[in-house]
Tab-separated table of C-alpha atoms and ligand atoms in Angstrom:
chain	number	residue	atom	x	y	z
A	238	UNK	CA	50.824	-4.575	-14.352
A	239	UNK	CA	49.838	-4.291	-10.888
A	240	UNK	CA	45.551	-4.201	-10.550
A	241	UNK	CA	44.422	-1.383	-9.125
A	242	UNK	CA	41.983	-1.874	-6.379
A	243	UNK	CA	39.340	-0.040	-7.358
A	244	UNK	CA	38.794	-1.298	-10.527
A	245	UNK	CA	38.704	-4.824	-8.697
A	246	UNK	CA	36.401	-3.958	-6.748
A	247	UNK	CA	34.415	-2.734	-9.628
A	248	UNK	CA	35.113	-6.198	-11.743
A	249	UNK	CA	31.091	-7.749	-11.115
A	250	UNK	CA	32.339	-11.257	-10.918
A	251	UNK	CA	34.836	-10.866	-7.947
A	252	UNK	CA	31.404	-8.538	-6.026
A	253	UNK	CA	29.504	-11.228	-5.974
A	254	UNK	CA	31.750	-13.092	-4.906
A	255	UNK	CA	32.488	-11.238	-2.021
A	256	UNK	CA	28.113	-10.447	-1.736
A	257	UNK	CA	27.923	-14.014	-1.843
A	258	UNK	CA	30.118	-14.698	1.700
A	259	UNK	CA	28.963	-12.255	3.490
A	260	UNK	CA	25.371	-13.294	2.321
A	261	UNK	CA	25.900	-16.649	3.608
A	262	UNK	CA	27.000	-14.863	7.153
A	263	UNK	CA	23.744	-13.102	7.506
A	264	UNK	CA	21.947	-16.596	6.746
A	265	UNK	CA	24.157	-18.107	9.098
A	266	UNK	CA	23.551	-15.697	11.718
A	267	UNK	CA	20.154	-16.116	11.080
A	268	UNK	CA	19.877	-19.821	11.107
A	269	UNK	CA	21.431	-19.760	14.203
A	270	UNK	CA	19.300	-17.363	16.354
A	271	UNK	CA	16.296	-19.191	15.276
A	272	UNK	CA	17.704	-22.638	15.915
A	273	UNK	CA	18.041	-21.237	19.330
A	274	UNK	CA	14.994	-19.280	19.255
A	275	UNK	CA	13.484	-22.599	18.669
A	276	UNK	CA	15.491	-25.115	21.058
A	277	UNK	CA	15.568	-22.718	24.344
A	278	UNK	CA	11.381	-22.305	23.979
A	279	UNK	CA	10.650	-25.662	23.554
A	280	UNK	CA	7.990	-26.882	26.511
A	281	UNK	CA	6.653	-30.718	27.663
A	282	UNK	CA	2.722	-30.029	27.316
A	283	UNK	CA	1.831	-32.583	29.830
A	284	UNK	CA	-1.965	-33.337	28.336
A	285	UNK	CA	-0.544	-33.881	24.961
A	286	UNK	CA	2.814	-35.528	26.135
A	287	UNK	CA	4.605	-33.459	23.081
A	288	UNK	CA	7.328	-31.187	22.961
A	289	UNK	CA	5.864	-27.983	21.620
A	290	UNK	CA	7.293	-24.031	20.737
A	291	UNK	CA	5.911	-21.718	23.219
A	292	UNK	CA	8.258	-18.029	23.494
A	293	UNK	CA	9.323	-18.439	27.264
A	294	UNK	CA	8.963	-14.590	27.789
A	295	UNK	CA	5.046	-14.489	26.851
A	296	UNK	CA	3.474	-15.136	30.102
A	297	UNK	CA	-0.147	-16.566	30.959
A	298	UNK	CA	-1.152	-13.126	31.792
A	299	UNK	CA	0.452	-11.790	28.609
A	300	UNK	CA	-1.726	-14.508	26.617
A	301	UNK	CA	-4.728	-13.487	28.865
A	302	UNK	CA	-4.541	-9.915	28.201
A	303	UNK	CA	-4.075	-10.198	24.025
A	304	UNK	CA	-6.935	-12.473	24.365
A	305	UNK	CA	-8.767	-10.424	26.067
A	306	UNK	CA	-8.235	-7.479	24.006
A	307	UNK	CA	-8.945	-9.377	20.485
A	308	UNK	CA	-12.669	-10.023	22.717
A	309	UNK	CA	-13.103	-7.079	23.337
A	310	UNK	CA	-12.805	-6.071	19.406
A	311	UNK	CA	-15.151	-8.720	18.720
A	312	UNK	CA	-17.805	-8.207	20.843
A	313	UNK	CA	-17.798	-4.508	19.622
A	314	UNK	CA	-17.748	-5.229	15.407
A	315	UNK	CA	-20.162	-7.893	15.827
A	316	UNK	CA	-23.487	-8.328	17.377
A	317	UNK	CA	-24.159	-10.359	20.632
A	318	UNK	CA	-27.077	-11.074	21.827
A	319	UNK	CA	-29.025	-10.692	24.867
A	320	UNK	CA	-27.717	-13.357	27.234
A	321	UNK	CA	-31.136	-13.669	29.037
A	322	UNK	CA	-32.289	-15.032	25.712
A	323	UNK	CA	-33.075	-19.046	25.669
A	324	UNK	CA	-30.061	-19.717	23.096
A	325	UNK	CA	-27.600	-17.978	25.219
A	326	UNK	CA	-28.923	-19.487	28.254
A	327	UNK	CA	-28.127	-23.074	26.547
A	328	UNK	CA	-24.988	-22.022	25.132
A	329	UNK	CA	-24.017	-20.518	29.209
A	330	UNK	CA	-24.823	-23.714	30.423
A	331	UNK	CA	-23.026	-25.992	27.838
A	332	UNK	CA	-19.747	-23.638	28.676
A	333	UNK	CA	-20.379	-24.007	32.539
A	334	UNK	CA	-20.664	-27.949	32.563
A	335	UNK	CA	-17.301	-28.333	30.598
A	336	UNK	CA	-15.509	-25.625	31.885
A	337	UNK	CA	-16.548	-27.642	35.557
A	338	UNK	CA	-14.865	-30.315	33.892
A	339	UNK	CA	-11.797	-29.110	32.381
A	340	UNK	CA	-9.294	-29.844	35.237
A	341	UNK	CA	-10.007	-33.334	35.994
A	342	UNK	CA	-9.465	-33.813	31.959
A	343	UNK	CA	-6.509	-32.276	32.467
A	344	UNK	CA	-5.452	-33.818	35.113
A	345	UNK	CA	-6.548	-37.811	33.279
A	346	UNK	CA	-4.798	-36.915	30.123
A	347	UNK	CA	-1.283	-35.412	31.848
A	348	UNK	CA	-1.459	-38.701	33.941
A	349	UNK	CA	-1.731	-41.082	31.169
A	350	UNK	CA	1.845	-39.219	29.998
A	351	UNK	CA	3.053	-39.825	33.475
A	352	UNK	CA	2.899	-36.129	33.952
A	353	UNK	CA	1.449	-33.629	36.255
A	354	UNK	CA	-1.421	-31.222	34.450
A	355	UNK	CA	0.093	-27.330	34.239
A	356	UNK	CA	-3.251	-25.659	35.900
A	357	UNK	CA	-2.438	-23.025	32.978
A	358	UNK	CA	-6.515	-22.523	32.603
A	359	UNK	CA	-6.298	-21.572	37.093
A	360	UNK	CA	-5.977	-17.613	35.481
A	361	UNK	CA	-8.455	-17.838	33.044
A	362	UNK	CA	-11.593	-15.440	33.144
A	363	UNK	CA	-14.129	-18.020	31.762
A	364	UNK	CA	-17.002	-15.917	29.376
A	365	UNK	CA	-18.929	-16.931	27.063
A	366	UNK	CA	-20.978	-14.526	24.103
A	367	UNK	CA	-23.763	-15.995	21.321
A	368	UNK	CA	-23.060	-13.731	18.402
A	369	UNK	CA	-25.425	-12.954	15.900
A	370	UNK	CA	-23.866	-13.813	12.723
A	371	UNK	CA	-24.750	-16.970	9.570
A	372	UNK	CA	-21.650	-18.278	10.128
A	373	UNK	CA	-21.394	-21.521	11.491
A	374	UNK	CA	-18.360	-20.795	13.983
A	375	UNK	CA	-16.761	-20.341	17.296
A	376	UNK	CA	-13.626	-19.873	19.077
A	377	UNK	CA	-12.076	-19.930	22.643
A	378	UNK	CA	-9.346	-17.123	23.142
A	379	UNK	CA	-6.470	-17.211	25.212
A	380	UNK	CA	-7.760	-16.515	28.789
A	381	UNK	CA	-11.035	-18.008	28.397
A	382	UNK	CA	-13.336	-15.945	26.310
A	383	UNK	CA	-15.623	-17.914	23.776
A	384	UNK	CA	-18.377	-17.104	21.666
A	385	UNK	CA	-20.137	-19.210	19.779
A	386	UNK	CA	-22.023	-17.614	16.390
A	387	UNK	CA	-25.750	-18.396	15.946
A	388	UNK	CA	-25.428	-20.020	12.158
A	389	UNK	CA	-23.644	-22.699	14.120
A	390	UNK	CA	-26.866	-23.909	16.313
A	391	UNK	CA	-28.853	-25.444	12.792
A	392	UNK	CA	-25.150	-27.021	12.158
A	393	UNK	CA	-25.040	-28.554	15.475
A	394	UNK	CA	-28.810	-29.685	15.462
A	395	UNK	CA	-28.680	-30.895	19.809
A	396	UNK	CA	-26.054	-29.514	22.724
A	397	UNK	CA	-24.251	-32.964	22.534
A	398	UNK	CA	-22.387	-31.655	19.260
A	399	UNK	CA	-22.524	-28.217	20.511
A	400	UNK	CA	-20.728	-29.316	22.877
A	401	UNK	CA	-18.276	-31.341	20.987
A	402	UNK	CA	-17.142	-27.661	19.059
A	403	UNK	CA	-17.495	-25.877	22.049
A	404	UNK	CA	-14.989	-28.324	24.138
A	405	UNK	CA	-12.523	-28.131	20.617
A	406	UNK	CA	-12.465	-24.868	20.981
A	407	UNK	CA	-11.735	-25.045	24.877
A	408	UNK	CA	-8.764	-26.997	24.103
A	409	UNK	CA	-7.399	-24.786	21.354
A	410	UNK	CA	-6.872	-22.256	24.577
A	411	UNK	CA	-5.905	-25.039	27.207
A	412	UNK	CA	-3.571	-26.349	25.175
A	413	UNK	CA	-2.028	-22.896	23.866
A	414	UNK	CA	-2.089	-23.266	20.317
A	415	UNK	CA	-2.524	-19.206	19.698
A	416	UNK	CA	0.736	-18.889	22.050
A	417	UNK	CA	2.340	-21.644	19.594
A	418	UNK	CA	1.573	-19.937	16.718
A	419	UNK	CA	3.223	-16.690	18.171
A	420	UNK	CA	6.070	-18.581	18.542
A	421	UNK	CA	6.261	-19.791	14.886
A	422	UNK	CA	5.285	-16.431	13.414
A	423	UNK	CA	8.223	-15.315	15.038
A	424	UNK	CA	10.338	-18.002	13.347
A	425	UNK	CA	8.773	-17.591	9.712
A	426	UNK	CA	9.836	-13.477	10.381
A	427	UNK	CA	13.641	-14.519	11.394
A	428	UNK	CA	13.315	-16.485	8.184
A	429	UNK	CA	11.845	-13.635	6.367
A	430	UNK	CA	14.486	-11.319	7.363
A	431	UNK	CA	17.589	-13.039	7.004
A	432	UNK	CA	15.839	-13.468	3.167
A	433	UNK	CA	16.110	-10.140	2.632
A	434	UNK	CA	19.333	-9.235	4.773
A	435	UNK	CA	21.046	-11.540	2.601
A	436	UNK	CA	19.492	-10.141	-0.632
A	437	UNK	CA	17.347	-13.038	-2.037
A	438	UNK	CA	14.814	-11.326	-4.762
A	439	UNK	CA	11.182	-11.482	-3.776
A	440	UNK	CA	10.956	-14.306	-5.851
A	441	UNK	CA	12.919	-16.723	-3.938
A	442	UNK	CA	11.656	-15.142	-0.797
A	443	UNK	CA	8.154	-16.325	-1.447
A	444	UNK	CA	9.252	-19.664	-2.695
A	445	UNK	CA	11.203	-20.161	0.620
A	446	UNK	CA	8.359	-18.840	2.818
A	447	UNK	CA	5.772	-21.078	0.410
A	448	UNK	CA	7.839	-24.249	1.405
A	449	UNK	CA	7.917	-23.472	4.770
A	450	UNK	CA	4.024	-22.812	5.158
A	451	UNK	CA	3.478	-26.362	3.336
A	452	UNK	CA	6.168	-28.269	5.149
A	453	UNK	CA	6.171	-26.410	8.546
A	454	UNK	CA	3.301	-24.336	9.529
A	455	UNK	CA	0.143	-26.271	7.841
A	456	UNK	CA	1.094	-29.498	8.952
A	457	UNK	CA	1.500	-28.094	12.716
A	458	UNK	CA	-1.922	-26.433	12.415
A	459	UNK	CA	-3.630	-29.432	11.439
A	460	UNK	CA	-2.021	-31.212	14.292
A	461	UNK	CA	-3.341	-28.138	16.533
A	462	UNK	CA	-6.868	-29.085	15.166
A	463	UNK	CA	-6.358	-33.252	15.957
A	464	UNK	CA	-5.446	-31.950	19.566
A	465	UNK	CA	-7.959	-30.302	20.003
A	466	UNK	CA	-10.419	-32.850	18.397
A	467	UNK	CA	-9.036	-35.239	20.981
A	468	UNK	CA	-8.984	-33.029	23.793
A	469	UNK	CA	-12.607	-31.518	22.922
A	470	UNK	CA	-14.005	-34.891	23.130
A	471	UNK	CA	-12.836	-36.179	25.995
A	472	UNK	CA	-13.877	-32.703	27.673
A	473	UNK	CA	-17.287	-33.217	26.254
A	474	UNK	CA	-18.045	-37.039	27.372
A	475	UNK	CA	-16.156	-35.847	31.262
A	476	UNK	CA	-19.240	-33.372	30.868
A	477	UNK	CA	-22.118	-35.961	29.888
A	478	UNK	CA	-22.406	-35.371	26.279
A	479	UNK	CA	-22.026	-38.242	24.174
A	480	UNK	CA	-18.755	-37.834	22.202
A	481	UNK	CA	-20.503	-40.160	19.696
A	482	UNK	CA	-22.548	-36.750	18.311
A	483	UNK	CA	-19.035	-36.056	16.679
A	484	UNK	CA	-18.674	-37.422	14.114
A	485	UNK	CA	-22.232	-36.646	12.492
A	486	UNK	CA	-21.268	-33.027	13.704
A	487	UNK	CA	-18.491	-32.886	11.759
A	488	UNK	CA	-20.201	-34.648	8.459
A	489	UNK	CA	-22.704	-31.975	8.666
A	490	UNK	CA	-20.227	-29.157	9.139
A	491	UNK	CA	-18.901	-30.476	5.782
A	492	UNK	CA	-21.890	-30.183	4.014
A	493	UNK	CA	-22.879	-27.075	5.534
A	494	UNK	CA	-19.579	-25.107	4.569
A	495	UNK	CA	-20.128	-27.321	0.918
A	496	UNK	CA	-16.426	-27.247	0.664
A	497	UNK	CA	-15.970	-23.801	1.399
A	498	UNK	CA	-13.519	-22.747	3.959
A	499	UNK	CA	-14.966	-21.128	6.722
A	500	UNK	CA	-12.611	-19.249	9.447
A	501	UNK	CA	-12.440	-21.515	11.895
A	502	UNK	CA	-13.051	-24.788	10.200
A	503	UNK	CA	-10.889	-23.930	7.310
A	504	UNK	CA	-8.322	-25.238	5.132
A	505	UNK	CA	-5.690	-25.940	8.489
A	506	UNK	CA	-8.780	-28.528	9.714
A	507	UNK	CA	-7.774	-32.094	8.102
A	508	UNK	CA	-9.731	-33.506	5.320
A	509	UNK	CA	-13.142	-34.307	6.839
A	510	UNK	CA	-12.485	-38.551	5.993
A	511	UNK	CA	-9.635	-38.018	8.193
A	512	UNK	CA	-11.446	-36.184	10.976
A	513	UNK	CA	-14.358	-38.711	11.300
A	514	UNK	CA	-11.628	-41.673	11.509
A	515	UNK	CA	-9.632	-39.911	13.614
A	516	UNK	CA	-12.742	-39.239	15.721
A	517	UNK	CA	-13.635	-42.884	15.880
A	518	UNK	CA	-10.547	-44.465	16.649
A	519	UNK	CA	-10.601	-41.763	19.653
A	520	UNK	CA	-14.394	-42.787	21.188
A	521	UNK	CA	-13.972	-45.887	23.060
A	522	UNK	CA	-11.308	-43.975	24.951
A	523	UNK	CA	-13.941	-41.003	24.519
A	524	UNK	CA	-16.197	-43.039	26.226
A	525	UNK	CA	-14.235	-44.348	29.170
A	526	UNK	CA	-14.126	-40.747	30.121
A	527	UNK	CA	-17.648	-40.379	30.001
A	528	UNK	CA	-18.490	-43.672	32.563
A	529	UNK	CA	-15.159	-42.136	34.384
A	530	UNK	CA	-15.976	-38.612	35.122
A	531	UNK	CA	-19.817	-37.981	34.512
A	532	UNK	CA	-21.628	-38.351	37.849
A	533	UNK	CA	-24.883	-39.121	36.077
A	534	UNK	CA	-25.144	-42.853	35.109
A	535	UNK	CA	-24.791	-43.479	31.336
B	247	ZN	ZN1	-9.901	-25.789	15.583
């Protein structure tokens, strides 16, 4: 006898059958707009010499404005303090002798890539805030604006290591790494959506999106911070600080956040034994820079 359709379309075996192609079309789809996503965004950073995502459509004034914006919000939860005040004053001048310094480094690093530097920083508004707050932290935004939180100064003891955080920080911005992690977000959500176009429970979702955050995202972050490590330092020695205050910086940030994560210098920094070899393998180049581009003899 002759099926009729309906009640083949009803038979559970043969639907998900069916769900099951058309699920693997959605994925497809999906796969395919974010290998493209991912392949027609990819730019040369000249100081790093790496390929790196960055959404083509987000321009430096886009990046300058959300920057500007998340300041803004800042400045107005937390408390800054008066910049006539002798801390700030430091902090003003530290920011002003490596920001002076920031496109020669540029400039050295893209030319030891055989590259010409970007001049991406040209449109940044340079400004820096102390912010009254334990935390030992700062941050650069896109477009320039930095603060630096007082419960970093006992951390960093002398301006030779705040400088060292303050240049890392710099570099985060220089080299784009909030733009970067636009890009990715955007991936991880093309991921997340073709995971729930195609009907994957929540379960496997999460898995999926776990792996990727493990395999993908964390180990680019901790790159982001080994850039910036690198460029920091070289920023800071161009400036006159001795690099060498690094790596007992960075052994007392350890102790002070007593393996706790703190925002900045959390869980996407590398392990701190890492960091301090890193750090030393990079301060005979480190120091180059210094006899190089600091105008005051060593
Ligand atoms: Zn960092």
């Amino acid at each position: 006898m002759r099926q009729d359709p309906f009640s083949r379309q009803s038979d559970p075996r043969r639907r998900s059958r069916r769900g099951g192609g058309l699920r693997l079309w959605i994925l497809l789809l999906f796969a395919g707009y974010g290998v493209y996503y991912y392949f027609s965004n990819q730019v040369e950073d000249p100081v790093t010499g790496q390929k790196v995502l960055i959404d083509r459509s987000l321009s430096a004034d886009d990046e300058k404005a959300l920057g500007l914006e998340a300041y803004q919000q800042i400045l107005q939860q937390e408390r800054p303090v008066d910049p006539s005040l002798p801390i700030a004053r430091e902090v003003q001048s530290i920011a002003d002798r490596l920001i002076a310094k920031v496109d020669v480094v540029e400039a050295a690093l893209a030319a030891e890539h055989g590259m010409q530097p970007t001049r991406f920083s040209q449109s940044f508004d340079w400004e820096v805030s102390v912010i009254e707050s334990d935390q030992a932290n700062a941050f650069c935004l896109p477009g320039g604006k930095m603060a630096v939180y007082t419960g970093l100064v006992p951390v960093a003891q002398n301006e030779d290591a705040m400088a060292v955080v303050m240049g890392h920080e710099i570099a985060h911005a220089l080299l784009r790494h909030g733009a970067q992690r636009m890009a990715q977000q955007r991936l991880s959500q093309v991921g997340q959506m073709a995971g729930a176009m195609s009907g994957m429970d929540p379960q496997q979702q999460q898995m999926v999106m776990a792996a990727m955050g493990y395999g993908y995202l964390l180990p680019y972050a901790r790159k982001h911070e080994t850039e910036a490590d690198e460029v920091g330092l070289m920023l800071a020695a161009a400036a006159c600080f001795d690099p060498r205050e690094a790596v007992p910086l960075w052994e007392r940030m350890g102790e002070a956040s007593g393996g706790q994560a703190q925002p900045e210098f959390s869980s996407t920094h590398p392990n701190p034994g890492t960091r301090i070899q890193n750090l030393q393998s990079m301060m005979p180049r480190a120091l180059e820079y210094r006899e190089r581009f600091c105008e005051q003899a060593m």
